[in-house]
Tab-separated table of C-alpha atoms in Angstrom:
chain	number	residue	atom	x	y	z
S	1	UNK	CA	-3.798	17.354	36.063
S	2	UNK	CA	-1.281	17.964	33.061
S	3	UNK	CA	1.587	20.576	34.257
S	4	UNK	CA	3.594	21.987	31.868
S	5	UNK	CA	6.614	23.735	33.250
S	6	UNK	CA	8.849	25.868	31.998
S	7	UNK	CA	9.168	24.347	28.627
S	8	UNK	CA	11.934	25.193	26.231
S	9	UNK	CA	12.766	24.383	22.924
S	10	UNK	CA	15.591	25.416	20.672
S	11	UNK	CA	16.520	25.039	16.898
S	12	UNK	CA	19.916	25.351	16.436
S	13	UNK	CA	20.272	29.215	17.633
S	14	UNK	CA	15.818	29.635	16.774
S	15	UNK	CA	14.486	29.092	19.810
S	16	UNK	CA	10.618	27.657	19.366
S	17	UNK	CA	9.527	27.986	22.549
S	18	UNK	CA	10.541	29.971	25.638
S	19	UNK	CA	9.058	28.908	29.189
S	20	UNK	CA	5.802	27.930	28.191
S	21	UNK	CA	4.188	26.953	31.569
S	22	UNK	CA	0.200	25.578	32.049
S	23	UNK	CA	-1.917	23.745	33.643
S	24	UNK	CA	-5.175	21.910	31.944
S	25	UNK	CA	-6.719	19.845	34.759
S	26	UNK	CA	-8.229	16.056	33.958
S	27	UNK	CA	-11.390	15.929	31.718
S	28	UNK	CA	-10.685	19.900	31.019
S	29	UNK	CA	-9.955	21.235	27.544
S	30	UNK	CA	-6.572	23.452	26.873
S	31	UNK	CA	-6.245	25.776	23.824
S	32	UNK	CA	-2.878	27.128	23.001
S	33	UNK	CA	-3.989	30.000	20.407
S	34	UNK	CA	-1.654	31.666	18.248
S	35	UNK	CA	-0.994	32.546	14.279
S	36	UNK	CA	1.668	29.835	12.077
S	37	UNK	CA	4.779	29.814	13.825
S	38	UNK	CA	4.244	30.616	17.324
S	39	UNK	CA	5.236	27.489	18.466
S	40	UNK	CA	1.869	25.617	18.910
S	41	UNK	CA	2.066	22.653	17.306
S	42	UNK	CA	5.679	22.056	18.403
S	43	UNK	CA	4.897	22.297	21.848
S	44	UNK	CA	2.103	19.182	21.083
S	45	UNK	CA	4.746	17.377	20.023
S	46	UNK	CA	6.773	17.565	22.568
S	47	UNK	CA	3.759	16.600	25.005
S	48	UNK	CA	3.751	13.655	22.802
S	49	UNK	CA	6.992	12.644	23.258
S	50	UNK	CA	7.469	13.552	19.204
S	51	UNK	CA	10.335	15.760	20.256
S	52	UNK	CA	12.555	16.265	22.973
S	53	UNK	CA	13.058	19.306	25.149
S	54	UNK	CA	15.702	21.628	26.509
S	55	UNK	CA	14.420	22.629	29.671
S	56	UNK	CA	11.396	22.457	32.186
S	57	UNK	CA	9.391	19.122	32.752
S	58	UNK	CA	6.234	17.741	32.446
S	59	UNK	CA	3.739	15.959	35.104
S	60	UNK	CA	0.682	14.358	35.062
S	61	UNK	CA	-1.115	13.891	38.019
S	62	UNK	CA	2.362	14.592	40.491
S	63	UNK	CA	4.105	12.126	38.483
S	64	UNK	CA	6.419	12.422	35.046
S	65	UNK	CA	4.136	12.116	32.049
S	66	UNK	CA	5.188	9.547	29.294
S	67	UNK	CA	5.131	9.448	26.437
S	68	UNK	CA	2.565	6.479	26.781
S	69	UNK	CA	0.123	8.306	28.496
S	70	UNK	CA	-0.175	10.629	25.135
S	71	UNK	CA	-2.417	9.969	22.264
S	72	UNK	CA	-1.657	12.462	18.666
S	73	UNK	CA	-4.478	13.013	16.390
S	74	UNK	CA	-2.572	15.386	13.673
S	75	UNK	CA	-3.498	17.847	11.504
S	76	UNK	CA	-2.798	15.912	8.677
S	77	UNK	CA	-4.375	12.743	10.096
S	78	UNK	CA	-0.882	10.159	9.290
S	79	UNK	CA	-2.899	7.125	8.809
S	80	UNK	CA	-1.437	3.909	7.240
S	81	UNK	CA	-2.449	4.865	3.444
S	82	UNK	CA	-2.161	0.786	2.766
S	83	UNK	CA	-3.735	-0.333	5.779
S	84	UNK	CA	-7.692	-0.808	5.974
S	85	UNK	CA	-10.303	1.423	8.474
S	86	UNK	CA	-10.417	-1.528	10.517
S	87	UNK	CA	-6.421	-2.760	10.209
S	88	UNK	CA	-5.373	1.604	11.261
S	89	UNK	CA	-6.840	0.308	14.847
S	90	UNK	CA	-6.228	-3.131	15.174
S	91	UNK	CA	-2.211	-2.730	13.992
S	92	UNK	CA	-0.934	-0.278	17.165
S	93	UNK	CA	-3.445	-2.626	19.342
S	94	UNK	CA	-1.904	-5.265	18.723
S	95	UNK	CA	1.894	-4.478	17.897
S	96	UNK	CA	1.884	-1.457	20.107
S	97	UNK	CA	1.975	-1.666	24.089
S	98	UNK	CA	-0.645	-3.246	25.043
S	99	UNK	CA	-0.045	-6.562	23.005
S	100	UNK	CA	-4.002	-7.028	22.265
S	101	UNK	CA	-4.965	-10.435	21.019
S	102	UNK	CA	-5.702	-10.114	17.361
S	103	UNK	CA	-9.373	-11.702	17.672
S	104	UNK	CA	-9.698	-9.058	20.540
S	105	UNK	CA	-8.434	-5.986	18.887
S	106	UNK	CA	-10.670	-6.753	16.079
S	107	UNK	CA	-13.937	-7.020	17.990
S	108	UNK	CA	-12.429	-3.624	20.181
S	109	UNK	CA	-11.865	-1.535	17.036
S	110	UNK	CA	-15.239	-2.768	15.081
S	111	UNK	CA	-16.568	-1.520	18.255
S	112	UNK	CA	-14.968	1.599	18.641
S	113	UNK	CA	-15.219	2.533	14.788
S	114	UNK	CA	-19.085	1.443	15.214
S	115	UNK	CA	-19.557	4.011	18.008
S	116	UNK	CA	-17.768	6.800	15.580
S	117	UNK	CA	-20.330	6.121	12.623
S	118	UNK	CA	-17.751	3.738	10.525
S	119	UNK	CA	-18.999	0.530	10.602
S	120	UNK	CA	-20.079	0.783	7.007
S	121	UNK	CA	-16.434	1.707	6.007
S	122	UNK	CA	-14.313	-1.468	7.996
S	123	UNK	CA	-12.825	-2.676	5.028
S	124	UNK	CA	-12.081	0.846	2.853
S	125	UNK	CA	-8.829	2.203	2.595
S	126	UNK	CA	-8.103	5.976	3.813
S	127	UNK	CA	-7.892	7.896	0.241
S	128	UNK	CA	-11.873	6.231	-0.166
S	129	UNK	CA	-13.265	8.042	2.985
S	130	UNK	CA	-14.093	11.769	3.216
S	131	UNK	CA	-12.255	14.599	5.092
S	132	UNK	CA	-14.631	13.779	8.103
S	133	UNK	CA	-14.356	10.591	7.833
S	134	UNK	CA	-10.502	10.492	8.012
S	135	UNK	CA	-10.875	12.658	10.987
S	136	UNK	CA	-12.931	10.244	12.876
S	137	UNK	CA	-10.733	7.565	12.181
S	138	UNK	CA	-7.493	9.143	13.525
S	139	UNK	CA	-9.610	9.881	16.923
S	140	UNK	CA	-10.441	6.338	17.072
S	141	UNK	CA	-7.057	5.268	16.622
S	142	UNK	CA	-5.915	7.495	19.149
S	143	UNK	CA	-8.618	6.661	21.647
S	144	UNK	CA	-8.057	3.241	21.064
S	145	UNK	CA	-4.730	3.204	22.763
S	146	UNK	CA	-6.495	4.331	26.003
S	147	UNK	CA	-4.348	7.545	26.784
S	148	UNK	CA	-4.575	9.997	29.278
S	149	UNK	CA	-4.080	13.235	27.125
S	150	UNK	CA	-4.400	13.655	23.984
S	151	UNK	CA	-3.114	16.091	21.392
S	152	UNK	CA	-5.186	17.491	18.215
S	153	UNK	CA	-3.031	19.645	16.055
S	154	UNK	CA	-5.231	21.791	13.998
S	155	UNK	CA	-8.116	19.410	13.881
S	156	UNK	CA	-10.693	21.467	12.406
S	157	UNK	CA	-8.100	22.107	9.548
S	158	UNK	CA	-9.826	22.207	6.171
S	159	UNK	CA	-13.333	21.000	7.189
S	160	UNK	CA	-16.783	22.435	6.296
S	161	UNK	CA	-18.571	24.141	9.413
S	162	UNK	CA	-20.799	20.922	9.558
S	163	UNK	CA	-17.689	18.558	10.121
S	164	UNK	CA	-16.289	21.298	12.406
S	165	UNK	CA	-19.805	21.175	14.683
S	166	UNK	CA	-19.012	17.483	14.612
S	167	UNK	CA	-15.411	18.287	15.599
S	168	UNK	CA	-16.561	20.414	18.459
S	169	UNK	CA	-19.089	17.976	19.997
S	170	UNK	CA	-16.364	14.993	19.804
S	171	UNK	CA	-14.091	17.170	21.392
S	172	UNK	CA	-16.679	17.970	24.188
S	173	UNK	CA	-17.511	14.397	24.747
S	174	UNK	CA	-14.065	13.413	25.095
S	175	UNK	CA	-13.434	15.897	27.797
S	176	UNK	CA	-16.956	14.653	29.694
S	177	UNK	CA	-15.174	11.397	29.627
S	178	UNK	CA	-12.314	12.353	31.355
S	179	UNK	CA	-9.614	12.995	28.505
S	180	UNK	CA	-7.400	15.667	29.077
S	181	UNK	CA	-6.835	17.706	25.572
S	182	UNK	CA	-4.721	19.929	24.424
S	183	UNK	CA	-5.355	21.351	21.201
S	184	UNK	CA	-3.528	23.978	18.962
S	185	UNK	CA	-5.449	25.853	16.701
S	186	UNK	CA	-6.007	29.379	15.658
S	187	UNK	CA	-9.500	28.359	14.968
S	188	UNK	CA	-11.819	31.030	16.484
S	189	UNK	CA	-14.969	29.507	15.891
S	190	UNK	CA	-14.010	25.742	17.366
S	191	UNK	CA	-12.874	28.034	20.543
S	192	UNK	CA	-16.504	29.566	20.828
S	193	UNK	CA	-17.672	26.125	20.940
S	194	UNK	CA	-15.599	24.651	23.891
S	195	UNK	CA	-15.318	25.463	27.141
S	196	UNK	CA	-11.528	25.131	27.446
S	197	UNK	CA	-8.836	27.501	28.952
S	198	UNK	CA	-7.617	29.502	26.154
S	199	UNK	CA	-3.387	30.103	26.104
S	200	UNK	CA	-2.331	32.607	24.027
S	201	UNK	CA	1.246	31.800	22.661
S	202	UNK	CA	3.296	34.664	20.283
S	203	UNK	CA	7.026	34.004	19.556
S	204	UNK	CA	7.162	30.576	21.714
S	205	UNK	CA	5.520	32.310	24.627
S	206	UNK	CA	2.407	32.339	26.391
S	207	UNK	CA	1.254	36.113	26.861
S	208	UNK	CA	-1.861	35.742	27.778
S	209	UNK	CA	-4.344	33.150	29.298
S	210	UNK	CA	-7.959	32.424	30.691
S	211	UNK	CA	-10.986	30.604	30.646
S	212	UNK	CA	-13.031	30.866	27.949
S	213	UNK	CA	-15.610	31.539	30.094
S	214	UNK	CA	-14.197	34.104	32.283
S	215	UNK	CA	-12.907	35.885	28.220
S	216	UNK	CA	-16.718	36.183	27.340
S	217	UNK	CA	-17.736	38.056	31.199
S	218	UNK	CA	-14.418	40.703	30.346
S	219	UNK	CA	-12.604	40.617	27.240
S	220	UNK	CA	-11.718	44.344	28.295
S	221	UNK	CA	-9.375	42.644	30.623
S	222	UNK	CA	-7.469	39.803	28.099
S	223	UNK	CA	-6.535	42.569	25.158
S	224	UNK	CA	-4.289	40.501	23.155
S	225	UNK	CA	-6.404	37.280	23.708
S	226	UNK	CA	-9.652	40.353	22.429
S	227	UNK	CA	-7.567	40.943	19.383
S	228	UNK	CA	-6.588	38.264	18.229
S	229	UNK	CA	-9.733	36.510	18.434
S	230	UNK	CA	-11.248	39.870	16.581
C-alpha cells in the first residue's frame, strides 16, 4: 500500500499543497481530480522523487518509498527526441539502476515494445510516431524499469476518444498486474472508465474522496466530487 501523509509543499510564501493525505492500496488505481492549479501534478512529482517536500512522509508497504520504486509517464511524454523507439528503453536499462547487459536490454525492450504494438516502429525516432504511439512508448519505458508505482500526469492529454479507450484499458491492465497508479487528471471520461478511488484536490487540498464505485451508488453524498464531475 502507498501512504501519503500529510504532504506539504511550499513556493516561496505559495503554498502548493497543504496536508494532502491518501491511501491507494497495491494493484488499486488513485485519481487525484481537480481543475489547473490545484496542486495535482505537483504532488506526482513529489511521489516521484521530482521534488522535495516540506512536511509529512511517504510509505510503501510500512517502509519509506524511494524514489526508485517510482516510475513517471508525463503529460508531455519527455522522451529522448535523438534517441530511437528501441534506444528510449534500452538507455535507462542499461545506464540506469539496474545495470542491464546491453544484448539483454535489447532483447527486454524489443520484447516489451512488441507486447505494446511497436515492433514495427524499433528503429523510428519520437517526432515519426503518432500521439498514441508516443504514449505507449513512455509506458514502456516506465514499465521497463520494473517500479512499484507509477505516476501518469494527464495521460489522456490531447488524445482522440479511441487512444483514450486504449489509455483506459492499459491503465486497467496495469493495475490487474499489480502496479499501484496514481494519476492526475481532470479527465471525467478516463474516470468513468476505471475503477480507482477518486481524490478530489482544490487549493492543494483534498476535500473530498471515494471510490468510484461507491460515487456512482450516491453521488448525493460526495457534492463537490457531483459537481465537479457535472
Amino acid at each position: 500500500m502507498l501512504q501519503i501523509k500529510n504532504i506539504s509543499k511550499k513556493f516561496g510564501t505559495k503554498i502548493v499543497i497543504s496536508g494532502v493525505t491518501a491511501e491507494i492500496a497495491a494493484g488499486s488505481i488513485g485519481i487525484f481530480l481537480g481543475p489547473s492549479g490545484t496542486g495535482k501534478s505537483t504532488l506526482l512529482r513529489i511521489i516521484a522523487g521530482l521534488e522535495t517536500y516540506d512536511t509529512g512522509s511517504l510509505v510503501l508497504d510500512g517502509k519509506p518509498l524511494t524514489p526508485t520504486q517510482v516510475g513517471m509517464v508525463f503529460q508531455h511524454f519527455n522522451l529522448f527526441e535523438n534517441l530511437t523507439v528501441l534506444d528510449n528503453v534500452t538507455f535507462g536499462l542499461i545506464k540506469g539502476r539496474s545495470g542491464m547487459d546491453p544484448a539483454q536490454a535489447r532483447i527486454y525492450a524489443t520484447q516489451l515494445l512488441t507486447e505494446y504494438g511497436l515492433h514495427d516502429n524499433l528503429l523510428k525516432y519520437p517526432d515519426e510516431l503518432s500521439g498514441g504511439q508516443k504514449q505507449r512508448l513512455a509506458i514502456v519505458r516506465t514499465i521497463a524499469q520494473r517500479p512499484s508505482v507509477i505516476c501518469f500526469d494527464e495521460p489522456t492529454s490531447a488524445l482522440d476518444p479511441f487512444l483514450k479507450n486504449f489509455v483506459a484499458q492499459t491503465l486497467s491492465a496495469l493495475a490487474q498486474a499489480g502496479y499501484t497508479m496514481v494519476i492526475a487528471t481532470h479527465d471525467i471520461q478516463l474516470v468513468e472508465q476505471l475503477a480507482c478511488t477518486l481524490f478530489l484536490m482544490h487549493d492543494g487540498a483534498i476535500i473530498e474522496s471515494t471510490t468510484y464505485q461507491e460515487f456512482i451508488k450516491n453521488p448525493e453524498a460526495f457534492p463537490a466530487i457531483k459537481k465537479f464531475i457535472s
